[in-house]
């Protein structure tokens, strides 16, 4: 079956947009299957840079149909703004498909997200404040608003009333905020209906029919493995499942239809938001990685926390996702270091641990055990094949491959679309 899942193998921000865009010209559909506009992809095409937050990266590839699946939560204003911005730059967005079962981020979801995070104080999670978590909570509590509800005013009104019955009590009595009017929310949401209508579709049917016709479908995860609600560094995680299993539930395709699972790995490690990060650097090396790598969140605008490559995390990602391949990004950022530390294990309470501890307490106390690998000083941005890389860069890639447990089939040597070495084809 020509179905591929492409996902982040660390804490997100690994360069999934570049990887998706690389494959975009060879696939028929690119599908976002979870998350919302709390995920960001930067794609560089020629001298043009595109920052995508909600749309699948495949929207930049002519001939490819971009799909927002049922597992995504959608802020209509953000989606329409993003579409408008691309249209103004000459990008054809008319082929976009939006699942009628995707849940809508309402104004009250955003309000609840922001006031809750402030209320937590020192215990805050580090959310983006965009309403993603509360929207998923509404979905699970069965009081969520779906895209299809925008086309039945009676149902929409009933659902908003039901949601605000509780939320207004919380906002006024707990957080000392003003109550939100039902009519105001309904009016705002109905205002999006006609604008979204051309894109709304039964995407589950469309995608399964495409696979039956031997079309190539790429499922694109937002965030990363260690931010997965079930398998990440809980509670410092997102509210959905970026791992490979999330593609099945978030797009409505069976697991037997997935043929390849590609994990995106940065040649070092970054993280945005709160939570444990064993290899995090607080010195000149950390600042250099941030500066050279341009490590600022596409969606959040926050500086990313930076650290050395963590092979323990990579092995974990291979296991929980069933990874068949890795795409290693930003290898060029490491150019110039005489020696490059790689975390090969943790020390926890004086013991060496080579697999990710299941205990939150243990992971918080994990100290990295480093192995030093020789660096390189040559510019690698013009490399077109693996043999073009300096010997030490080749050795670094091979070492990461052996430690991580899956073959590295592509290597990013620069931000541009053409600055990629393909070791093995993904298709």
XYZ file of N, CA, C and O in Angstrom, residues 201-352:
608
model
N -15.333 18.142 3.102
C -15.524 16.872 2.394
C -15.518 15.709 3.379
O -15.134 15.854 4.534
N -15.957 14.553 2.885
C -15.840 13.297 3.634
C -14.440 12.762 3.353
O -14.231 11.944 2.461
N -13.471 13.252 4.105
C -12.067 12.934 3.798
C -11.727 11.470 4.053
O -10.822 10.935 3.417
N -12.427 10.820 4.976
C -12.183 9.393 5.214
C -12.486 8.597 3.951
O -11.702 7.734 3.534
N -13.610 8.895 3.333
C -13.977 8.223 2.084
C -12.980 8.546 0.977
O -12.500 7.653 0.265
N -12.647 9.816 0.842
C -11.720 10.248 -0.213
C -10.379 9.532 -0.096
O -9.832 9.024 -1.083
N -9.830 9.471 1.114
C -8.497 8.889 1.306
C -8.498 7.378 1.097
O -7.572 6.824 0.494
N -9.524 6.712 1.587
C -9.579 5.263 1.389
C -9.789 4.905 -0.077
O -9.203 3.938 -0.576
N -10.581 5.671 -0.779
C -10.743 5.437 -2.219
C -9.436 5.699 -2.957
O -9.088 4.962 -3.897
N -8.703 6.719 -2.532
C -7.416 7.027 -3.153
C -6.444 5.861 -2.994
O -5.737 5.479 -3.938
N -6.403 5.283 -1.788
C -5.506 4.151 -1.546
C -5.933 2.923 -2.349
O -5.086 2.161 -2.841
N -7.226 2.733 -2.505
C -7.711 1.620 -3.319
C -7.325 1.784 -4.788
O -7.184 0.798 -5.519
N -7.141 3.033 -5.193
C -6.750 3.334 -6.575
C -5.231 3.440 -6.729
O -4.732 3.919 -7.751
N -4.486 2.992 -5.689
C -3.022 3.015 -5.692
C -2.432 4.417 -5.768
O -1.331 4.610 -6.295
N -3.169 5.382 -5.255
C -2.614 6.730 -5.117
C -1.631 6.735 -3.937
O -1.743 5.929 -3.015
N -0.673 7.645 -3.970
C 0.296 7.757 -2.877
C -0.199 8.807 -1.886
O -0.444 9.959 -2.250
N -0.365 8.379 -0.626
C -0.885 9.262 0.416
C 0.162 9.397 1.519
O 0.658 8.401 2.043
N 0.487 10.634 1.864
C 1.459 10.923 2.908
C 0.739 11.539 4.100
O 0.044 12.548 3.967
N 0.875 10.921 5.269
C 0.264 11.413 6.494
C 1.309 12.170 7.304
O 2.338 11.611 7.674
N 1.022 13.438 7.558
C 1.995 14.352 8.157
C 1.604 14.687 9.594
O 0.554 15.288 9.837
N 2.449 14.289 10.549
C 2.172 14.591 11.948
C 2.675 15.968 12.346
O 3.674 16.448 11.819
N 1.984 16.594 13.282
C 2.465 17.833 13.879
C 3.195 17.510 15.183
O 3.122 16.394 15.692
N 3.899 18.476 15.736
C 4.668 18.272 16.977
C 5.630 17.085 16.834
O 6.228 16.921 15.782
N 5.780 16.258 17.864
C 6.733 15.158 17.787
C 6.386 14.053 18.772
O 5.505 14.199 19.630
N 7.115 12.949 18.666
C 6.846 11.750 19.468
C 6.827 12.037 20.962
O 5.954 11.575 21.689
N 7.795 12.830 21.447
C 7.902 13.075 22.881
C 6.870 14.079 23.380
O 6.825 14.384 24.582
N 6.018 14.576 22.478
C 4.901 15.432 22.866
C 3.572 14.694 22.746
O 2.508 15.294 22.941
N 3.606 13.413 22.444
C 2.398 12.615 22.310
C 1.688 12.523 23.668
O 2.328 12.327 24.710
N 0.363 12.646 23.675
C -0.403 12.647 24.917
C -0.254 11.334 25.689
O -0.289 11.316 26.917
N -0.053 10.225 24.980
C 0.114 8.916 25.624
C 1.568 8.524 25.812
O 1.924 7.905 26.815
N 2.404 8.840 24.837
C 3.769 8.316 24.818
C 4.851 9.380 25.016
O 6.041 9.079 24.934
N 4.436 10.609 25.275
C 5.403 11.688 25.459
C 5.755 11.921 26.917
O 5.424 11.120 27.801
N 6.439 13.041 27.167
C 6.903 13.367 28.518
C 5.778 14.050 29.291
O 5.848 15.233 29.628
N 4.747 13.278 29.545
C 3.545 13.736 30.241
C 3.898 14.306 31.623
O 4.754 13.741 32.305
N 3.293 15.423 32.053
C 2.201 16.161 31.424
C 2.644 17.267 30.464
O 1.821 18.035 29.981
N 3.929 17.343 30.194
C 4.442 18.396 29.309
C 4.359 17.922 27.857
O 5.375 17.683 27.197
N 3.130 17.783 27.391
C 2.869 17.197 26.077
C 1.776 18.000 25.380
O 1.198 18.921 25.945
N 1.474 17.605 24.152
C 0.348 18.195 23.445
C -0.901 17.386 23.778
O -0.870 16.464 24.585
N -2.019 17.715 23.146
C -3.298 17.090 23.512
C -3.764 16.048 22.507
O -4.931 15.660 22.509
N -2.857 15.595 21.653
C -3.229 14.635 20.616
C -2.120 13.614 20.447
O -1.152 13.596 21.199
N -2.263 12.758 19.441
C -1.298 11.674 19.199
C -0.519 11.899 17.908
O -0.937 11.472 16.837
N 0.666 12.567 18.005
C 1.519 12.737 16.826
C 2.198 11.448 16.376
O 2.779 11.405 15.296
N 2.176 10.413 17.221
C 2.819 9.147 16.866
C 2.070 8.470 15.722
O 0.959 8.862 15.355
N 2.684 7.422 15.179
C 2.177 6.804 13.951
C 0.744 6.309 14.087
O -0.046 6.390 13.136
N 0.382 5.786 15.268
C -0.983 5.313 15.455
C -2.013 6.396 15.285
O -3.157 6.127 14.908
N -1.625 7.650 15.565
C -2.544 8.771 15.412
C -2.972 8.992 13.977
O -4.037 9.566 13.730
N -2.157 8.552 13.029
C -2.514 8.717 11.614
C -3.750 7.902 11.273
O -4.573 8.321 10.448
N -3.884 6.739 11.889
C -5.029 5.873 11.595
C -6.322 6.473 12.139
O -7.323 6.564 11.424
N -6.301 6.897 13.398
C -7.507 7.470 13.989
C -7.780 8.875 13.471
O -8.931 9.271 13.287
N -6.725 9.636 13.219
C -6.887 11.032 12.817
C -7.192 11.240 11.357
O -7.523 12.349 10.937
N -7.095 10.169 10.562
C -7.411 10.285 9.138
C -8.437 9.246 8.693
O -8.984 9.346 7.600
N -8.669 8.242 9.547
C -9.685 7.247 9.207
C -9.223 6.176 8.246
O -10.000 5.712 7.410
N -7.963 5.757 8.364
C -7.457 4.650 7.544
C -6.959 3.550 8.475
O -6.478 3.826 9.580
N -7.084 2.309 8.041
C -6.656 1.191 8.870
C -5.153 1.035 8.897
O -4.453 1.409 7.942
N -4.599 0.462 9.978
C -3.143 0.304 10.104
C -2.532 -0.593 9.040
O -1.353 -0.444 8.719
N -3.317 -1.499 8.469
C -2.776 -2.383 7.430
C -2.479 -1.639 6.141
O -1.817 -2.182 5.249
N -2.939 -0.404 6.031
C -2.711 0.371 4.810
C -1.441 1.208 4.875
O -1.040 1.826 3.879
N -0.789 1.260 6.050
C 0.446 2.036 6.200
C 1.629 1.170 5.777
O 1.843 0.089 6.308
N 2.393 1.657 4.826
C 3.507 0.867 4.292
C 4.867 1.320 4.817
O 5.816 0.527 4.847
N 4.987 2.581 5.234
C 6.284 3.090 5.669
C 6.073 4.190 6.693
O 5.145 4.999 6.562
N 6.923 4.215 7.721
C 6.820 5.232 8.769
C 8.175 5.919 8.889
O 9.174 5.294 9.265
N 8.215 7.201 8.560
C 9.461 7.956 8.483
C 9.542 8.926 9.662
O 8.650 9.746 9.871
N 10.602 8.817 10.441
C 10.811 9.710 11.574
C 11.789 10.820 11.214
O 12.837 10.560 10.625
N 11.434 12.048 11.559
C 12.313 13.185 11.288
C 13.140 13.471 12.537
O 12.596 13.664 13.625
N 14.445 13.457 12.367
C 15.395 13.681 13.456
C 16.246 14.899 13.150
O 16.813 15.004 12.061
N 16.357 15.803 14.089
C 17.326 16.880 13.958
C 18.684 16.333 14.392
O 18.762 15.444 15.251
N 19.766 16.823 13.810
C 21.111 16.327 14.116
C 21.550 16.695 15.532
O 22.593 16.239 15.997
N 20.765 17.516 16.182
C 20.912 17.809 17.613
C 19.488 17.764 18.167
O 18.624 17.130 17.549
N 19.201 18.349 19.308
C 17.859 18.260 19.875
C 17.374 19.635 20.311
O 18.154 20.436 20.819
N 16.079 19.889 20.092
C 15.481 21.136 20.575
C 14.142 20.836 21.224
O 13.539 19.791 21.001
N 13.706 21.800 21.998
C 12.390 21.673 22.635
C 11.835 23.067 22.885
O 12.565 23.986 23.237
N 10.504 23.233 22.715
C 9.812 24.469 23.066
C 8.850 24.157 24.200
O 8.194 23.126 24.202
N 8.767 25.048 25.170
C 7.857 24.830 26.283
C 8.546 24.169 27.464
O 9.734 23.841 27.421
N 7.767 23.955 28.509
C 8.309 23.403 29.746
C 8.477 21.891 29.654
O 7.991 21.255 28.730
N 9.182 21.333 30.641
C 9.343 19.885 30.713
C 10.795 19.452 30.705
O 11.699 20.236 30.384
N 11.044 18.192 31.056
C 12.418 17.683 31.137
C 13.103 17.622 29.785
O 12.456 17.390 28.762
N 14.421 17.825 29.798
C 15.218 17.858 28.562
C 16.655 17.528 28.972
O 17.455 18.424 29.240
N 17.007 16.226 29.033
C 18.303 15.813 29.594
C 19.524 16.452 28.957
O 20.496 16.759 29.650
N 19.537 16.661 27.636
C 20.748 17.167 26.982
C 20.741 18.688 26.795
O 21.573 19.227 26.074
N 19.793 19.377 27.429
C 19.703 20.824 27.248
C 21.005 21.515 27.649
O 21.638 21.172 28.653
N 21.389 22.507 26.845
C 22.621 23.255 27.070
C 22.307 24.676 27.530
O 21.396 25.322 26.999
N 23.075 25.167 28.495
C 22.896 26.521 29.016
C 24.173 27.340 28.823
O 24.384 28.346 29.497
N 25.024 26.890 27.880
C 26.324 27.534 27.693
C 26.451 28.097 26.280
O 25.454 28.253 25.556
N 27.669 28.405 25.888
C 27.920 28.980 24.569
C 27.525 28.023 23.445
O 27.089 28.456 22.374
N 27.704 26.712 23.655
C 27.315 25.745 22.630
C 25.808 25.786 22.384
O 25.345 25.733 21.239
N 25.044 25.879 23.456
C 23.594 25.961 23.306
C 23.172 27.207 22.563
O 22.293 27.167 21.697
N 23.824 28.324 22.874
C 23.510 29.574 22.197
C 23.926 29.513 20.727
O 23.222 30.040 19.850
N 25.045 28.856 20.440
C 25.502 28.729 19.057
C 24.528 27.879 18.240
O 24.211 28.211 17.089
N 24.068 26.778 18.806
C 23.076 25.945 18.107
C 21.814 26.744 17.816
O 21.255 26.664 16.711
N 21.387 27.537 18.780
C 20.170 28.339 18.605
C 20.363 29.377 17.505
O 19.490 29.583 16.659
N 21.520 30.019 17.512
C 21.778 31.088 16.536
C 21.985 30.527 15.135
O 21.348 30.977 14.179
N 22.862 29.542 15.010
C 23.174 28.991 13.681
C 21.974 28.247 13.107
O 21.686 28.326 11.910
N 21.253 27.542 13.973
C 20.106 26.768 13.508
C 18.837 27.579 13.342
O 17.826 27.049 12.887
N 18.877 28.862 13.703
C 17.667 29.691 13.606
C 16.548 29.122 14.450
O 15.396 29.046 14.003
N 16.877 28.740 15.675
C 15.925 28.001 16.499
C 14.949 28.921 17.222
O 15.074 29.240 18.391
N 13.960 29.306 16.467
C 12.845 30.090 16.997
C 11.564 29.470 16.468
O 11.448 29.172 15.284
N 10.585 29.243 17.326
C 9.361 28.544 16.940
C 8.619 29.248 15.826
O 8.391 30.456 15.894
N 8.217 28.495 14.791
C 7.479 29.057 13.657
C 6.135 29.605 14.120
O 5.697 30.671 13.690
N 5.462 28.875 14.989
C 4.138 29.260 15.452
C 4.198 30.122 16.694
O 3.492 31.115 16.818
N 5.068 29.763 17.647
C 5.092 30.457 18.937
C 5.949 31.705 18.942
O 5.709 32.622 19.717
N 6.987 31.739 18.091
C 7.933 32.844 18.126
C 8.892 32.769 19.295
O 9.703 33.669 19.506
N 8.802 31.672 20.066
C 9.671 31.516 21.235
C 11.001 30.889 20.840
O 11.052 30.039 19.947
N 12.075 31.305 21.516
C 13.370 30.648 21.321
C 13.255 29.197 21.766
O 12.658 28.891 22.801
N 13.831 28.296 20.973
C 13.815 26.889 21.344
C 14.969 26.573 22.286
O 16.059 27.121 22.150
N 14.717 25.697 23.211
C 15.774 25.170 24.079
C 16.604 24.212 23.230
O 16.059 23.417 22.461
N 17.912 24.264 23.351
C 18.790 23.484 22.472
C 19.701 22.560 23.275
O 20.145 22.899 24.375
N 19.999 21.400 22.695
C 20.908 20.452 23.323
C 21.495 19.501 22.305
O 21.140 19.525 21.119
N 22.381 18.647 22.756
C 23.020 17.686 21.862
C 22.061 16.549 21.489
O 21.023 16.367 22.138
N 22.418 15.800 20.486
C 21.602 14.686 20.013
C 21.426 13.658 21.134
O 22.369 13.316 21.850
N 20.199 13.155 21.254
C 19.854 12.185 22.297
C 19.443 10.879 21.635
O 18.334 10.756 21.113
N 20.344 9.896 21.655
C 20.076 8.612 21.006
C 19.050 7.782 21.776
O 18.385 6.926 21.198
N 18.915 8.034 23.064
C 17.916 7.309 23.865
C 16.515 7.647 23.361
O 15.668 6.768 23.169
N 16.283 8.923 23.128
C 14.998 9.374 22.604
C 14.758 8.823 21.197
O 13.657 8.400 20.856
N 15.795 8.822 20.376
C 15.662 8.322 19.011
C 15.274 6.841 19.004
O 14.418 6.414 18.210
N 15.901 6.059 19.873
C 15.555 4.631 19.963
C 14.102 4.446 20.411
O 13.385 3.568 19.914
N 13.690 5.275 21.348
C 12.318 5.211 21.836
C 11.330 5.521 20.706
O 10.314 4.832 20.541
N 11.640 6.557 19.920
C 10.775 6.927 18.800
C 10.681 5.801 17.775
O 9.610 5.540 17.218
N 11.800 5.127 17.540
C 11.801 3.997 16.608
C 10.843 2.914 17.094
O 10.068 2.344 16.307
N 10.869 2.671 18.386
C 10.070 1.585 18.955
C 8.576 1.907 18.947
O 7.765 1.101 18.487
N 8.175 3.080 19.469
C 6.739 3.347 19.626
C 6.053 3.676 18.302
O 4.827 3.553 18.187
N 6.829 4.069 17.304
C 6.247 4.389 16.000
C 6.414 3.270 14.974
O 5.791 3.316 13.911
N 7.281 2.292 15.272
C 7.593 1.289 14.256
C 8.282 1.923 13.059
O 7.977 1.611 11.904
N 9.247 2.813 13.319
C 9.897 3.560 12.239
C 10.636 2.641 11.280
O 11.330 1.714 11.695
N 10.480 2.919 10.006
C 11.216 2.180 8.975
C 12.409 2.975 8.466
O 13.359 2.392 7.932
N 12.367 4.322 8.622
C 13.424 5.197 8.109
C 13.508 6.450 8.962
O 12.557 6.843 9.639
N 14.678 7.095 8.868
C 14.861 8.428 9.437
C 15.221 9.413 8.325
O 15.877 9.064 7.340
N 14.772 10.665 8.517
C 15.231 11.796 7.725
C 15.982 12.678 8.716
O 15.387 13.232 9.638
N 17.295 12.787 8.574
C 18.130 13.576 9.482
C 18.247 14.998 8.939
O 18.726 15.211 7.826
N 17.816 15.974 9.713
C 17.835 17.361 9.262
C 18.903 18.182 9.985
O 19.413 17.796 11.033
N 19.251 19.305 9.382
C 20.141 20.313 9.972
C 21.530 19.790 10.338
O 22.139 20.256 11.307
N 22.028 18.858 9.553
C 23.396 18.391 9.798
C 24.385 19.531 9.626
O 25.417 19.591 10.306
N 24.079 20.460 8.722
C 24.977 21.584 8.441
C 25.200 22.486 9.649
O 26.243 23.142 9.766
N 24.233 22.515 10.571
C 24.348 23.387 11.742
C 25.527 22.979 12.620
O 26.142 23.814 13.297
N 25.915 21.715 12.587
C 26.997 21.217 13.440
C 28.392 21.476 12.868
O 29.388 21.169 13.528
N 28.462 22.019 11.664
C 29.756 22.325 11.066
C 30.529 23.329 11.938
O 29.978 24.354 12.340
N 31.767 23.009 12.238
C 32.611 23.933 12.996
C 32.989 23.458 14.380
O 33.913 24.008 14.992
N 32.320 22.443 14.901
C 32.696 21.903 16.208
C 33.816 20.873 16.054
O 33.741 20.000 15.176
N 34.835 20.972 16.867
C 35.932 19.999 16.800
C 35.470 18.627 17.265
O 35.858 17.605 16.707
N 34.667 18.621 18.302
C 34.082 17.385 18.805
C 32.603 17.615 19.081
O 32.201 18.695 19.513
N 31.794 16.591 18.819
C 30.350 16.713 18.999
C 29.878 15.650 19.983
O 29.973 14.449 19.702
N 29.370 16.062 21.145
C 28.854 15.087 22.106
C 27.528 14.493 21.618
O 26.686 15.196 21.054
N 27.345 13.206 21.859
C 26.083 12.526 21.582
C 25.687 11.764 22.846
O 26.492 11.023 23.413
N 24.454 11.955 23.273
C 23.965 11.257 24.460
C 23.623 9.816 24.084
O 22.733 9.574 23.266
N 24.323 8.867 24.683
C 24.117 7.450 24.355
C 23.358 6.716 25.451
O 22.866 5.596 25.245
N 23.252 7.314 26.634
C 22.552 6.692 27.759
C 22.307 7.771 28.806
O 22.761 8.914 28.667
N 21.565 7.409 29.871
C 21.361 8.305 30.998
C 21.969 7.699 32.255
O 22.108 6.476 32.377
N 22.283 8.578 33.181
C 22.628 8.133 34.524
C 21.492 8.555 35.449
O 21.152 9.746 35.528
N 20.885 7.585 36.106
C 19.778 7.855 37.025
C 20.078 7.176 38.357
O 20.231 5.950 38.414
N 20.204 7.973 39.393
C 20.532 7.454 40.728
C 21.776 6.570 40.700
O 21.824 5.505 41.323
N 22.780 7.027 39.933
C 24.057 6.321 39.882
C 24.084 5.115 38.967
O 25.123 4.460 38.844
N 22.966 4.826 38.283
C 22.913 3.671 37.385
C 22.815 4.130 35.931
O 22.165 5.123 35.620
N 23.476 3.390 35.041
C 23.422 3.682 33.608
C 22.148 3.065 33.025
O 21.870 1.870 33.225
